[in-house]
Short mmCIF file of C-alpha atoms in Angstrom, two decimals:
data_model
loop_
_atom_site.label_atom_id
_atom_site.label_comp_id
_atom_site.label_asym_id
_atom_site.label_seq_id
_atom_site.Cartn_x
_atom_site.Cartn_y
_atom_site.Cartn_z
CA UNK A 1 -120.67 23.73 -160.27
CA UNK A 2 -122.19 27.09 -159.48
CA UNK A 3 -123.90 29.41 -161.91
CA UNK A 4 -122.43 32.93 -162.00
CA UNK A 5 -124.48 34.52 -164.77
CA UNK A 6 -127.11 37.21 -164.20
CA UNK A 7 -129.89 34.68 -164.84
CA UNK A 8 -129.60 31.88 -162.28
CA UNK A 9 -131.05 28.85 -164.03
CA UNK A 10 -133.35 27.07 -161.61
CA UNK A 11 -132.01 23.71 -162.86
CA UNK A 12 -128.66 24.48 -161.23
CA UNK A 13 -130.28 24.72 -157.82
CA UNK A 14 -132.53 21.74 -158.44
CA UNK A 15 -129.50 19.65 -159.43
CA UNK A 16 -127.78 20.53 -156.15
CA UNK A 17 -130.79 19.34 -154.16
CA UNK A 18 -134.55 19.18 -154.72
CA UNK A 19 -135.00 20.00 -151.03
CA UNK A 20 -132.91 23.15 -151.49
CA UNK A 21 -135.05 24.26 -154.42
CA UNK A 22 -138.32 23.47 -152.63
CA UNK A 23 -137.19 25.52 -149.63
CA UNK A 24 -136.71 28.58 -151.85
CA UNK A 25 -140.28 28.16 -153.09
CA UNK A 26 -141.89 27.84 -149.66
CA UNK A 27 -144.42 30.31 -148.26
CA UNK A 28 -144.25 29.99 -144.48
CA UNK A 29 -147.39 32.03 -143.85
CA UNK A 30 -149.58 29.63 -145.81
CA UNK A 31 -147.77 26.37 -145.03
CA UNK A 32 -148.54 23.97 -142.20
CA UNK A 33 -146.38 21.33 -140.56
CA UNK A 34 -147.81 18.66 -142.85
CA UNK A 35 -148.38 20.66 -146.02
CA UNK A 36 -145.94 22.97 -147.80
CA UNK A 37 -147.56 25.81 -149.72
CA UNK A 38 -145.46 27.62 -152.27
CA UNK A 39 -145.31 31.28 -153.12
CA UNK A 40 -147.86 32.37 -155.75
CA UNK A 41 -147.19 33.75 -159.20
CA UNK A 42 -149.23 36.86 -158.24
CA UNK A 43 -148.82 38.16 -161.78
CA UNK A 44 -150.70 37.44 -165.01
CA UNK A 45 -147.53 37.66 -167.12
CA UNK A 46 -147.21 33.90 -167.46
CA UNK A 47 -150.85 32.89 -167.96
CA UNK A 48 -150.33 32.51 -171.71
CA UNK A 49 -148.19 29.46 -170.90
CA UNK A 50 -151.25 27.53 -169.76
CA UNK A 51 -152.36 25.55 -166.73
CA UNK A 52 -150.38 26.16 -163.56
CA UNK A 53 -149.23 29.64 -164.57
CA UNK A 54 -152.43 31.43 -163.47
CA UNK A 55 -152.21 34.54 -161.30
CA UNK A 56 -153.33 32.76 -158.12
CA UNK A 57 -151.49 29.49 -158.76
CA UNK A 58 -148.44 28.42 -156.74
CA UNK A 59 -145.05 28.29 -158.43
CA UNK A 60 -144.19 24.60 -158.79
CA UNK A 61 -140.71 23.28 -159.64
CA UNK A 62 -141.74 21.56 -162.87
CA UNK A 63 -143.12 24.86 -164.22
CA UNK A 64 -139.72 26.59 -164.10
CA UNK A 65 -137.17 23.81 -164.66
CA UNK A 66 -136.21 21.44 -167.46
CA UNK A 67 -137.86 22.56 -170.71
CA UNK A 68 -139.31 25.49 -168.71
CA UNK A 69 -135.93 26.52 -167.30
CA UNK A 70 -135.98 29.95 -168.94
CA UNK A 71 -139.51 30.91 -167.88
CA UNK A 72 -138.34 33.06 -164.96
CA UNK A 73 -135.58 35.55 -165.65
CA UNK A 74 -134.39 38.87 -164.18
CA UNK A 75 -136.21 42.03 -165.25
CA UNK A 76 -133.28 43.28 -167.33
CA UNK A 77 -133.56 40.20 -169.54
CA UNK A 78 -137.32 40.45 -170.00
CA UNK A 79 -138.86 41.92 -173.16
CA UNK A 80 -139.09 45.71 -173.19
CA UNK A 81 -142.88 45.68 -173.53
CA UNK A 82 -143.20 43.40 -170.50
CA UNK A 83 -140.93 45.67 -168.47
CA UNK A 84 -143.10 48.64 -169.47
CA UNK A 85 -146.35 46.86 -168.57
CA UNK A 86 -145.08 45.83 -165.14
CA UNK A 87 -143.86 49.35 -164.46
CA UNK A 88 -147.30 50.72 -165.32
CA UNK A 89 -149.42 48.10 -163.56
CA UNK A 90 -147.33 47.36 -160.45
CA UNK A 91 -145.03 50.40 -160.33
CA UNK A 92 -142.12 48.03 -160.87
CA UNK A 93 -139.02 50.20 -161.22
CA UNK A 94 -135.60 48.70 -160.60
CA UNK A 95 -132.91 50.92 -159.16
CA UNK A 96 -129.40 51.24 -160.66
CA UNK A 97 -126.64 49.89 -158.44
CA UNK A 98 -125.02 53.30 -158.04
CA UNK A 99 -128.19 54.65 -156.44
CA UNK A 100 -128.46 51.59 -154.20
CA UNK A 101 -124.85 52.22 -153.20
CA UNK A 102 -125.49 55.88 -152.43
CA UNK A 103 -128.47 55.10 -150.22
CA UNK A 104 -126.76 52.18 -148.49
CA UNK A 105 -123.80 54.48 -147.82
CA UNK A 106 -126.16 56.87 -146.06
CA UNK A 107 -127.24 54.05 -143.76
CA UNK A 108 -123.64 53.23 -142.96
CA UNK A 109 -122.70 56.87 -142.54
CA UNK A 110 -125.32 57.05 -139.83
CA UNK A 111 -124.19 53.78 -138.21
CA UNK A 112 -120.43 54.43 -138.32
CA UNK A 113 -120.54 58.18 -137.92
CA UNK A 114 -118.23 58.73 -140.89
CA UNK A 115 -118.26 58.65 -144.69
CA UNK A 116 -116.66 56.33 -147.23
CA UNK A 117 -116.64 53.28 -144.95
CA UNK A 118 -117.03 50.68 -147.68
CA UNK A 119 -116.39 52.77 -150.78
CA UNK A 120 -115.98 56.27 -152.17
CA UNK A 121 -118.58 57.47 -154.68
CA UNK A 122 -117.21 58.94 -157.90
CA UNK A 123 -118.81 61.60 -160.09
CA UNK A 124 -119.45 59.19 -162.97
CA UNK A 125 -121.86 56.90 -161.08
CA UNK A 126 -119.09 54.47 -160.15
CA UNK A 127 -117.41 53.85 -156.83
CA UNK A 128 -113.95 52.99 -155.55
CA UNK A 129 -113.95 50.23 -152.97
CA UNK A 130 -112.15 50.75 -149.66
CA UNK A 131 -109.60 47.93 -149.53
CA UNK A 132 -108.38 48.31 -145.94
CA UNK A 133 -110.01 46.29 -143.17
CA UNK A 134 -113.07 48.11 -141.82
CA UNK A 135 -112.43 49.87 -138.50
CA UNK A 136 -115.32 50.23 -136.06
CA UNK A 137 -116.16 53.29 -133.97
CA UNK A 138 -115.66 53.31 -130.24
CA UNK A 139 -118.43 51.45 -128.45
CA UNK A 140 -119.41 49.35 -131.48
CA UNK A 141 -118.02 46.05 -132.73
CA UNK A 142 -118.14 44.08 -135.96
CA UNK A 143 -120.63 41.73 -134.30
CA UNK A 144 -122.96 44.67 -133.63
CA UNK A 145 -122.88 45.53 -137.31
CA UNK A 146 -123.66 41.98 -138.38
CA UNK A 147 -126.59 41.90 -135.92
CA UNK A 148 -128.03 45.23 -137.11
CA UNK A 149 -131.39 44.72 -138.80
CA UNK A 150 -132.06 45.87 -142.36
CA UNK A 151 -135.27 45.69 -144.44
CA UNK A 152 -135.78 46.29 -148.15
CA UNK A 153 -139.44 47.07 -148.83
CA UNK A 154 -141.02 45.94 -152.13
CA UNK A 155 -137.65 44.36 -152.77
CA UNK A 156 -138.05 43.11 -156.35
CA UNK A 157 -134.86 41.16 -157.05
CA UNK A 158 -133.31 42.60 -153.83
CA UNK A 159 -130.72 45.02 -155.32
CA UNK A 160 -130.34 46.86 -152.01
CA UNK A 161 -129.57 43.61 -150.18
CA UNK A 162 -127.22 41.91 -152.65
CA UNK A 163 -125.54 43.16 -155.81
CA UNK A 164 -124.40 40.20 -157.92
CA UNK A 165 -125.36 42.26 -160.97
CA UNK A 166 -126.70 45.69 -161.82
CA UNK A 167 -130.46 45.21 -162.15
CA UNK A 168 -130.74 47.88 -164.86
CA UNK A 169 -127.84 46.76 -167.10
CA UNK A 170 -127.45 43.09 -166.21
CA UNK A 171 -123.68 43.51 -165.91
CA UNK A 172 -122.11 41.38 -163.15
CA UNK A 173 -120.39 43.11 -160.24
CA UNK A 174 -117.13 41.67 -158.90
CA UNK A 175 -117.34 40.35 -155.35
CA UNK A 176 -114.95 42.94 -153.93
CA UNK A 177 -117.03 45.78 -155.41
CA UNK A 178 -120.49 44.70 -154.28
CA UNK A 179 -122.53 47.19 -152.34
CA UNK A 180 -125.61 45.44 -150.95
CA UNK A 181 -126.53 45.59 -147.28
CA UNK A 182 -125.91 41.86 -146.95
CA UNK A 183 -122.74 42.10 -149.07
CA UNK A 184 -121.36 44.53 -146.51
CA UNK A 185 -122.21 42.27 -143.60
CA UNK A 186 -120.56 39.29 -145.32
CA UNK A 187 -117.44 41.33 -146.02
CA UNK A 188 -117.26 42.16 -142.30
CA UNK A 189 -117.72 38.51 -141.37
CA UNK A 190 -114.97 37.44 -143.77
CA UNK A 191 -112.58 40.07 -142.43
CA UNK A 192 -113.09 39.05 -138.81
CA UNK A 193 -113.31 35.25 -138.85
CA UNK A 194 -110.85 32.49 -139.70
CA UNK A 195 -112.47 29.07 -139.42
CA UNK A 196 -115.40 27.89 -141.51
CA UNK A 197 -117.38 27.18 -138.33
CA UNK A 198 -117.03 30.75 -137.06
CA UNK A 199 -117.67 32.18 -140.52
CA UNK A 200 -120.86 30.12 -140.90
CA UNK A 201 -122.08 31.10 -137.43
CA UNK A 202 -121.84 34.82 -138.09
CA UNK A 203 -122.97 34.55 -141.69
CA UNK A 204 -126.15 32.91 -140.43
CA UNK A 205 -126.60 35.85 -138.04
CA UNK A 206 -126.11 38.23 -140.96
CA UNK A 207 -128.80 36.48 -143.01
CA UNK A 208 -131.16 36.39 -140.02
CA UNK A 209 -130.98 40.18 -139.82
CA UNK A 210 -131.71 40.93 -143.47
CA UNK A 211 -135.37 41.15 -144.55
CA UNK A 212 -137.39 41.95 -147.65
CA UNK A 213 -140.91 41.50 -148.98
CA UNK A 214 -142.28 41.43 -152.51
CA UNK A 215 -145.69 41.00 -154.18
CA UNK A 216 -144.80 39.19 -157.42
CA UNK A 217 -143.66 35.60 -157.08
CA UNK A 218 -141.13 35.58 -159.89
CA UNK A 219 -139.30 38.57 -158.44
CA UNK A 220 -139.35 37.01 -154.99
CA UNK A 221 -137.86 33.75 -156.22
CA UNK A 222 -135.11 35.62 -158.06
CA UNK A 223 -134.38 37.62 -154.90
CA UNK A 224 -134.16 34.42 -152.85
CA UNK A 225 -131.88 32.84 -155.45
CA UNK A 226 -129.68 35.93 -155.46
CA UNK A 227 -129.21 35.70 -151.70
CA UNK A 228 -128.40 31.99 -151.88
CA UNK A 229 -125.85 32.52 -154.66
CA UNK A 230 -124.34 35.41 -152.71
CA UNK A 231 -123.75 33.03 -149.79
CA UNK A 232 -122.00 30.63 -152.16
CA UNK A 233 -119.91 33.43 -153.70
CA UNK A 234 -118.57 34.64 -150.35
CA UNK A 235 -117.95 31.15 -149.00
CA UNK A 236 -115.95 30.19 -152.08
CA UNK A 237 -113.97 33.43 -151.94
CA UNK A 238 -113.10 32.82 -148.28
CA UNK A 239 -112.36 29.08 -148.33
CA UNK A 240 -111.72 28.30 -152.01
CA UNK A 241 -114.25 25.47 -152.03
CA UNK A 242 -118.00 24.93 -152.25
CA UNK A 243 -120.12 24.96 -149.08
CA UNK A 244 -121.64 21.74 -147.82
CA UNK A 245 -125.26 20.96 -148.62
CA UNK A 246 -126.31 21.19 -144.97
CA UNK A 247 -124.99 24.77 -144.87
CA UNK A 248 -126.88 25.63 -148.05
CA UNK A 249 -130.10 24.14 -146.70
CA UNK A 250 -129.99 26.19 -143.50
CA UNK A 251 -129.20 29.42 -145.32
CA UNK A 252 -132.07 28.71 -147.73
CA UNK A 253 -134.34 28.12 -144.72
CA UNK A 254 -133.42 31.54 -143.34
CA UNK A 255 -133.93 33.15 -146.74
CA UNK A 256 -137.35 31.54 -147.15
CA UNK A 257 -138.47 33.15 -143.89
CA UNK A 258 -136.82 36.54 -144.26
CA UNK A 259 -137.81 37.25 -147.86
CA UNK A 260 -141.55 36.71 -148.08
CA UNK A 261 -144.53 37.40 -150.32
CA UNK A 262 -146.74 40.23 -149.13
CA UNK A 263 -148.97 43.12 -150.13
CA UNK A 264 -146.91 45.87 -148.54
CA UNK A 265 -149.88 48.23 -148.09
CA UNK A 266 -151.98 45.67 -146.21
CA UNK A 267 -149.39 43.30 -144.71
CA UNK A 268 -151.36 40.31 -145.99
CA UNK A 269 -150.80 37.61 -148.59
CA UNK A 270 -151.55 39.31 -151.94
CA UNK A 271 -155.25 39.34 -152.86
CA UNK A 272 -156.29 37.40 -149.75
CA UNK A 273 -158.85 40.01 -148.63
CA UNK A 274 -162.43 39.82 -149.89
CA UNK A 275 -166.09 39.13 -149.18
CA UNK A 276 -166.06 36.62 -146.31
CA UNK A 277 -168.53 35.10 -143.79
CA UNK A 278 -168.99 36.97 -140.53
CA UNK A 279 -167.41 35.34 -137.50
CA UNK A 280 -170.39 36.44 -135.40
CA UNK A 281 -173.15 34.48 -137.15
CA UNK A 282 -175.06 31.85 -135.17
CA UNK A 283 -175.24 28.15 -136.03
CA UNK A 284 -178.69 28.46 -137.64
CA UNK A 285 -178.39 31.81 -139.38
CA UNK A 286 -177.79 32.27 -143.06
CA UNK A 287 -174.14 33.18 -143.57
CA UNK A 288 -173.67 36.92 -143.41
CA UNK A 289 -171.02 38.08 -145.85
CA UNK A 290 -168.85 41.05 -144.92
CA UNK A 291 -166.55 43.16 -147.02
CA UNK A 292 -163.02 43.72 -145.74
CA UNK A 293 -163.05 46.57 -143.21
CA UNK A 294 -159.37 47.24 -143.73
CA UNK A 295 -159.79 47.64 -147.49
CA UNK A 296 -162.80 49.88 -146.95
CA UNK A 297 -161.23 52.15 -144.32
CA UNK A 298 -157.53 51.92 -145.18
CA UNK A 299 -156.73 50.57 -141.70
CA UNK A 300 -154.01 47.97 -142.19
CA UNK A 301 -154.87 46.34 -138.87
CA UNK A 302 -158.47 45.55 -139.93
CA UNK A 303 -158.02 43.39 -143.02
CA UNK A 304 -159.71 40.01 -143.33
CA UNK A 305 -156.95 38.59 -145.51
CA UNK A 306 -154.15 36.34 -144.29
CA UNK A 307 -151.63 38.42 -142.35
CA UNK A 308 -148.04 37.49 -143.13
CA UNK A 309 -145.87 36.00 -140.41
CA UNK A 310 -142.13 36.26 -139.93
CA UNK A 311 -139.78 34.37 -137.63
CA UNK A 312 -138.22 35.73 -134.45
CA UNK A 313 -134.73 34.25 -134.68
CA UNK A 314 -133.94 35.15 -131.07
CA UNK A 315 -137.10 33.60 -129.61
CA UNK A 316 -136.63 30.84 -127.06
CA UNK A 317 -139.21 28.65 -128.76
CA UNK A 318 -138.73 27.80 -132.45
CA UNK A 319 -142.51 27.94 -132.76
CA UNK A 320 -142.64 31.66 -131.94
CA UNK A 321 -143.83 33.62 -134.96
CA UNK A 322 -144.70 37.29 -135.40
CA UNK A 323 -147.34 38.90 -137.58
CA UNK A 324 -145.46 41.54 -139.55
CA UNK A 325 -148.36 43.98 -139.16
CA UNK A 326 -147.93 43.87 -135.37
CA UNK A 327 -144.49 45.44 -135.76
CA UNK A 328 -146.06 48.55 -137.30
CA UNK A 329 -147.30 51.22 -134.91
CA UNK A 330 -151.01 51.85 -134.96
#
């Protein structure tokens, strides 16, 4: 039922549920209660395909499924010249899994206060997984680890968060050897829970505390798909069956909030700044057009674009949202 190859064909997700697929395409910053807005392509790489593939157009299901099912694919499967162009124009460089592992190990070394918690790094850019149940330091519990917040900036296909495959070789990585920040949380959840209800509860907490943002829409969709498939992989490994649709839909909802489309230097929806009418003009004046102060001065708090919002999962009201820029010190 599930697709385990490097390239997750969008038709697989669409066949499970159109609602599931539409959730992975949603942009919460731009959407309203009555009108879903999807993430944008935010790349000119697909414009040669015609109408609907323009840089500022939203990614719609029919553009990437059916006869168009191979339009979006991981970077490692793209043509070499396209990889080169994206590296030059958007500084798109994907990190080998062994480097992701090394840096993630540094995070855990700091959190646990010891080395080799999840694996031991070898001299040949491989690693040997620790097979014993993870022991926690005094004063910290497995629940604390699951709740700890992690963010991958300019996340691309999210190789620091999940590691279904090596983003530079395309080779799949066995579940027990995965090294992503979310992989580690899900291993902890699986080691410390028994029932599906308890596992789902703490897996949802794990997903709620993993974040990432990305400019280009195709990368972002792949990252979201990778997180969804990772959920499926760990559920199947734990319970030897597929998760229910309602579980998939809620995990996809979390993913659609926590991995979002953003210009990381401005904290706004990509290319949403520009020449805009002044808010101070009177009713009878000619519209006065102002350039973006944030773009002119480099002050990320002064842009006139659309600032991206994220969800506070611990807020009392489900309507509580946070502008990501407000989390950054002035």
